[in-house]
Amino acid sequence: MCDDARIAELHAAYCHATGFDLPLRMGRDRTWFDFEKAGFTKEDLLLVIRWIRREIPKRSGYSLSSLRFSTLLQLDYFEEKLLMARQELGRSRRQEPVVERVQTVGDVKRLVEASPEQSPPVAAGEVGANQLREWRRKFLTPLPTSQLTAGEPT
């Protein structure tokens, strides 16, 4: 559940990032509650504001009114702008290199993509064989004779 401190923090971050000095009234309080309940974070808010501010000089249809509280915090509008900001950020961000490795599953080999930090993929046959060995060791060991009752065969 949202608490007043987090709502006040979100509102203060919004006011600081936009330069709009708005009081935190009951209607805005509810808007922040819904914003947080929808799963958005302070980092999301700051990303969208930064992205819109970057778009304003490009004459892309954005203006300072795009940062208005009543406009920006309509959840559908905000979600769309967040996706656009993330998409643009993703294009400009350098992607990690991908290494192709061979993975063996039984007698079939295939190429898989992995990041360089990952350990090489383990063959699925090895994993399954180890799990089967563990299961057999755990469940198929004979019971000690002290646990057998008098009527059971040995």
PDB file of C-alpha atoms in Angstrom:
ATOM      1  CA  MET A   1       0.000   0.000   0.000  1.00  0.00           C
ATOM      2  CA  CYS A   2       1.219   3.512  -0.714  1.00  0.00           C
ATOM      3  CA  ASP A   3       2.085   5.694   2.213  1.00  0.00           C
ATOM      4  CA  ASP A   4       2.082   9.458   2.509  1.00  0.00           C
ATOM      5  CA  ALA A   5       5.899   9.702   2.576  1.00  0.00           C
ATOM      6  CA  ARG A   6       6.282   7.937  -0.794  1.00  0.00           C
ATOM      7  CA  ILE A   7       3.511  10.042  -2.330  1.00  0.00           C
ATOM      8  CA  ALA A   8       5.154  13.216  -1.019  1.00  0.00           C
ATOM      9  CA  GLU A   9       8.500  12.008  -2.415  1.00  0.00           C
ATOM     10  CA  LEU A  10       6.979  11.376  -5.854  1.00  0.00           C
ATOM     11  CA  HIS A  11       5.303  14.780  -5.855  1.00  0.00           C
ATOM     12  CA  ALA A  12       8.491  16.544  -4.774  1.00  0.00           C
ATOM     13  CA  ALA A  13      10.455  14.748  -7.516  1.00  0.00           C
ATOM     14  CA  TYR A  14       7.841  15.790 -10.092  1.00  0.00           C
ATOM     15  CA  CYS A  15       7.910  19.444  -8.942  1.00  0.00           C
ATOM     16  CA  HIS A  16      11.702  19.539  -8.930  1.00  0.00           C
ATOM     17  CA  ALA A  17      12.074  17.898 -12.363  1.00  0.00           C
ATOM     18  CA  THR A  18       9.421  20.000 -14.092  1.00  0.00           C
ATOM     19  CA  GLY A  19       9.947  23.279 -12.260  1.00  0.00           C
ATOM     20  CA  PHE A  20       6.224  23.449 -11.472  1.00  0.00           C
ATOM     21  CA  ASP A  21       5.586  24.312  -7.823  1.00  0.00           C
ATOM     22  CA  LEU A  22       2.229  22.632  -7.241  1.00  0.00           C
ATOM     23  CA  PRO A  23       0.693  21.980  -3.824  1.00  0.00           C
ATOM     24  CA  LEU A  24      -0.063  18.362  -2.987  1.00  0.00           C
ATOM     25  CA  ARG A  25      -3.852  18.383  -2.715  1.00  0.00           C
ATOM     26  CA  MET A  26      -6.255  15.504  -2.258  1.00  0.00           C
ATOM     27  CA  GLY A  27      -6.857  15.015  -5.997  1.00  0.00           C
ATOM     28  CA  ARG A  28      -3.132  14.926  -6.732  1.00  0.00           C
ATOM     29  CA  ASP A  29      -2.629  12.638  -3.755  1.00  0.00           C
ATOM     30  CA  ARG A  30      -5.065  10.185  -5.372  1.00  0.00           C
ATOM     31  CA  THR A  31      -3.299  10.500  -8.727  1.00  0.00           C
ATOM     32  CA  TRP A  32       0.024   9.558  -7.119  1.00  0.00           C
ATOM     33  CA  PHE A  33      -1.641   6.662  -5.315  1.00  0.00           C
ATOM     34  CA  ASP A  34      -2.964   5.343  -8.651  1.00  0.00           C
ATOM     35  CA  PHE A  35       0.413   5.989 -10.305  1.00  0.00           C
ATOM     36  CA  GLU A  36       2.217   3.857  -7.737  1.00  0.00           C
ATOM     37  CA  LYS A  37      -0.530   1.211  -7.675  1.00  0.00           C
ATOM     38  CA  ALA A  38      -0.088   0.847 -11.461  1.00  0.00           C
ATOM     39  CA  GLY A  39       3.523  -0.162 -10.797  1.00  0.00           C
ATOM     40  CA  PHE A  40       5.294   3.008 -11.893  1.00  0.00           C
ATOM     41  CA  THR A  41       8.292   4.265  -9.956  1.00  0.00           C
ATOM     42  CA  LYS A  42      10.054   7.534  -9.285  1.00  0.00           C
ATOM     43  CA  GLU A  43      12.758   6.455 -11.759  1.00  0.00           C
ATOM     44  CA  ASP A  44      10.088   5.930 -14.436  1.00  0.00           C
ATOM     45  CA  LEU A  45       8.715   9.400 -13.752  1.00  0.00           C
ATOM     46  CA  LEU A  46      12.117  11.056 -14.018  1.00  0.00           C
ATOM     47  CA  LEU A  47      12.940   9.124 -17.202  1.00  0.00           C
ATOM     48  CA  VAL A  48       9.744  10.282 -18.920  1.00  0.00           C
ATOM     49  CA  ILE A  49      10.224  13.900 -17.843  1.00  0.00           C
ATOM     50  CA  ARG A  50      13.831  13.853 -19.058  1.00  0.00           C
ATOM     51  CA  TRP A  51      12.755  12.291 -22.367  1.00  0.00           C
ATOM     52  CA  ILE A  52       9.963  14.845 -22.972  1.00  0.00           C
ATOM     53  CA  ARG A  53      12.332  17.708 -22.123  1.00  0.00           C
ATOM     54  CA  ARG A  54      14.773  16.350 -24.711  1.00  0.00           C
ATOM     55  CA  GLU A  55      11.987  16.131 -27.327  1.00  0.00           C
ATOM     56  CA  ILE A  56      10.707  19.728 -26.836  1.00  0.00           C
ATOM     57  CA  PRO A  57      13.524  21.468 -28.801  1.00  0.00           C
ATOM     58  CA  LYS A  58      13.142  18.991 -31.680  1.00  0.00           C
ATOM     59  CA  ARG A  59       9.729  20.424 -32.526  1.00  0.00           C
ATOM     60  CA  SER A  60       8.281  16.937 -32.223  1.00  0.00           C
ATOM     61  CA  GLY A  61       4.910  18.077 -30.933  1.00  0.00           C
ATOM     62  CA  TYR A  62       5.936  18.150 -27.296  1.00  0.00           C
ATOM     63  CA  SER A  63       5.863  21.363 -25.300  1.00  0.00           C
ATOM     64  CA  LEU A  64       5.915  22.352 -21.655  1.00  0.00           C
ATOM     65  CA  SER A  65       2.212  21.535 -21.529  1.00  0.00           C
ATOM     66  CA  SER A  66       3.213  17.889 -22.071  1.00  0.00           C
ATOM     67  CA  LEU A  67       4.698  18.029 -18.569  1.00  0.00           C
ATOM     68  CA  ARG A  68       1.508  19.376 -16.957  1.00  0.00           C
ATOM     69  CA  PHE A  69       0.414  17.263 -14.016  1.00  0.00           C
ATOM     70  CA  SER A  70      -3.045  16.614 -15.471  1.00  0.00           C
ATOM     71  CA  THR A  71      -1.543  15.548 -18.807  1.00  0.00           C
ATOM     72  CA  LEU A  72       1.570  13.630 -17.839  1.00  0.00           C
ATOM     73  CA  LEU A  73      -0.014  11.573 -15.085  1.00  0.00           C
ATOM     74  CA  GLN A  74      -2.919  10.194 -17.069  1.00  0.00           C
ATOM     75  CA  LEU A  75      -1.868   6.565 -16.708  1.00  0.00           C
ATOM     76  CA  ASP A  76      -2.354   5.552 -20.354  1.00  0.00           C
ATOM     77  CA  TYR A  77      -0.496   8.626 -21.599  1.00  0.00           C
ATOM     78  CA  PHE A  78       2.299   8.111 -19.081  1.00  0.00           C
ATOM     79  CA  GLU A  79       2.645   4.427 -19.961  1.00  0.00           C
ATOM     80  CA  GLU A  80       2.961   5.236 -23.670  1.00  0.00           C
ATOM     81  CA  LYS A  81       5.565   7.914 -23.016  1.00  0.00           C
ATOM     82  CA  LEU A  82       7.477   5.555 -20.728  1.00  0.00           C
ATOM     83  CA  LEU A  83       7.578   2.880 -23.430  1.00  0.00           C
ATOM     84  CA  MET A  84       8.761   5.428 -25.993  1.00  0.00           C
ATOM     85  CA  ALA A  85      11.448   6.737 -23.631  1.00  0.00           C
ATOM     86  CA  ARG A  86      12.654   3.209 -22.859  1.00  0.00           C
ATOM     87  CA  GLN A  87      12.654   2.306 -26.542  1.00  0.00           C
ATOM     88  CA  GLU A  88      14.738   5.330 -27.469  1.00  0.00           C
ATOM     89  CA  LEU A  89      17.037   4.756 -24.524  1.00  0.00           C
ATOM     90  CA  GLY A  90      17.403   1.129 -25.627  1.00  0.00           C
ATOM     91  CA  ARG A  91      18.463   2.170 -29.127  1.00  0.00           C
ATOM     92  CA  SER A  92      21.137   4.478 -27.839  1.00  0.00           C
ATOM     93  CA  ARG A  93      22.379   2.084 -25.185  1.00  0.00           C
ATOM     94  CA  ARG A  94      25.267  -0.158 -26.191  1.00  0.00           C
ATOM     95  CA  GLN A  95      24.197  -3.770 -26.232  1.00  0.00           C
ATOM     96  CA  GLU A  96      26.287  -6.429 -24.595  1.00  0.00           C
ATOM     97  CA  PRO A  97      28.136  -8.682 -27.018  1.00  0.00           C
ATOM     98  CA  VAL A  98      26.587 -12.066 -27.623  1.00  0.00           C
ATOM     99  CA  VAL A  99      28.629 -15.210 -27.971  1.00  0.00           C
ATOM    100  CA  GLU A 100      27.351 -18.290 -29.754  1.00  0.00           C
ATOM    101  CA  ARG A 101      28.036 -21.573 -28.014  1.00  0.00           C
ATOM    102  CA  VAL A 102      27.208 -25.161 -28.823  1.00  0.00           C
ATOM    103  CA  GLN A 103      24.776 -26.936 -26.510  1.00  0.00           C
ATOM    104  CA  THR A 104      24.350 -30.690 -26.654  1.00  0.00           C
ATOM    105  CA  VAL A 105      21.040 -32.311 -25.781  1.00  0.00           C
ATOM    106  CA  GLY A 106      21.335 -36.065 -26.145  1.00  0.00           C
ATOM    107  CA  ASP A 107      22.748 -36.598 -29.620  1.00  0.00           C
ATOM    108  CA  VAL A 108      21.488 -33.234 -30.918  1.00  0.00           C
ATOM    109  CA  LYS A 109      23.719 -30.163 -31.016  1.00  0.00           C
ATOM    110  CA  ARG A 110      22.499 -26.597 -31.402  1.00  0.00           C
ATOM    111  CA  LEU A 111      23.866 -23.061 -31.215  1.00  0.00           C
ATOM    112  CA  VAL A 112      22.707 -20.934 -28.289  1.00  0.00           C
ATOM    113  CA  GLU A 113      23.381 -17.276 -27.561  1.00  0.00           C
ATOM    114  CA  ALA A 114      24.963 -16.353 -24.253  1.00  0.00           C
ATOM    115  CA  SER A 115      26.625 -13.319 -22.774  1.00  0.00           C
ATOM    116  CA  PRO A 116      30.384 -13.685 -22.299  1.00  0.00           C
ATOM    117  CA  GLU A 117      30.116 -13.677 -18.476  1.00  0.00           C
ATOM    118  CA  GLN A 118      27.874 -16.727 -18.387  1.00  0.00           C
ATOM    119  CA  SER A 119      29.355 -20.126 -17.845  1.00  0.00           C
ATOM    120  CA  PRO A 120      29.070 -22.439 -20.822  1.00  0.00           C
ATOM    121  CA  PRO A 121      25.687 -24.129 -21.141  1.00  0.00           C
ATOM    122  CA  VAL A 122      25.440 -27.568 -19.561  1.00  0.00           C
ATOM    123  CA  ALA A 123      24.066 -30.358 -21.690  1.00  0.00           C
ATOM    124  CA  ALA A 124      20.507 -31.161 -20.690  1.00  0.00           C
ATOM    125  CA  GLY A 125      21.339 -34.871 -20.716  1.00  0.00           C
ATOM    126  CA  GLU A 126      23.908 -34.376 -17.957  1.00  0.00           C
ATOM    127  CA  VAL A 127      21.453 -32.452 -15.804  1.00  0.00           C
ATOM    128  CA  GLY A 128      18.721 -35.056 -16.253  1.00  0.00           C
ATOM    129  CA  ALA A 129      21.109 -37.933 -15.571  1.00  0.00           C
ATOM    130  CA  ASN A 130      22.324 -36.272 -12.369  1.00  0.00           C
ATOM    131  CA  GLN A 131      18.771 -35.666 -11.169  1.00  0.00           C
ATOM    132  CA  LEU A 132      17.837 -39.284 -11.910  1.00  0.00           C
ATOM    133  CA  ARG A 133      20.895 -40.556 -10.010  1.00  0.00           C
ATOM    134  CA  GLU A 134      19.978 -38.358  -7.042  1.00  0.00           C
ATOM    135  CA  TRP A 135      16.368 -39.557  -7.090  1.00  0.00           C
ATOM    136  CA  ARG A 136      17.437 -43.207  -7.223  1.00  0.00           C
ATOM    137  CA  ARG A 137      19.898 -42.709  -4.388  1.00  0.00           C
ATOM    138  CA  LYS A 138      17.224 -41.030  -2.284  1.00  0.00           C
ATOM    139  CA  PHE A 139      14.213 -43.249  -2.957  1.00  0.00           C
ATOM    140  CA  LEU A 140      15.455 -46.629  -4.125  1.00  0.00           C
ATOM    141  CA  THR A 141      17.809 -47.472  -1.269  1.00  0.00           C
ATOM    142  CA  PRO A 142      16.691 -50.543   0.682  1.00  0.00           C
ATOM    143  CA  LEU A 143      15.178 -49.920   4.085  1.00  0.00           C
ATOM    144  CA  PRO A 144      17.262 -50.937   7.073  1.00  0.00           C
ATOM    145  CA  THR A 145      16.012 -54.148   8.685  1.00  0.00           C
ATOM    146  CA  SER A 146      15.116 -52.288  11.879  1.00  0.00           C
ATOM    147  CA  GLN A 147      12.369 -50.432   9.986  1.00  0.00           C
ATOM    148  CA  LEU A 148      10.736 -53.579   8.605  1.00  0.00           C
ATOM    149  CA  THR A 149       7.760 -54.981  10.496  1.00  0.00           C
ATOM    150  CA  ALA A 150       7.460 -58.654  11.345  1.00  0.00           C
ATOM    151  CA  GLY A 151       4.948 -59.399   8.557  1.00  0.00           C
ATOM    152  CA  GLU A 152       6.925 -57.862   5.662  1.00  0.00           C
ATOM    153  CA  PRO A 153       9.198 -59.976   3.458  1.00  0.00           C
ATOM    154  CA  THR A 154      12.883 -59.139   3.465  1.00  0.00           C
TER     155      THR A 154
END
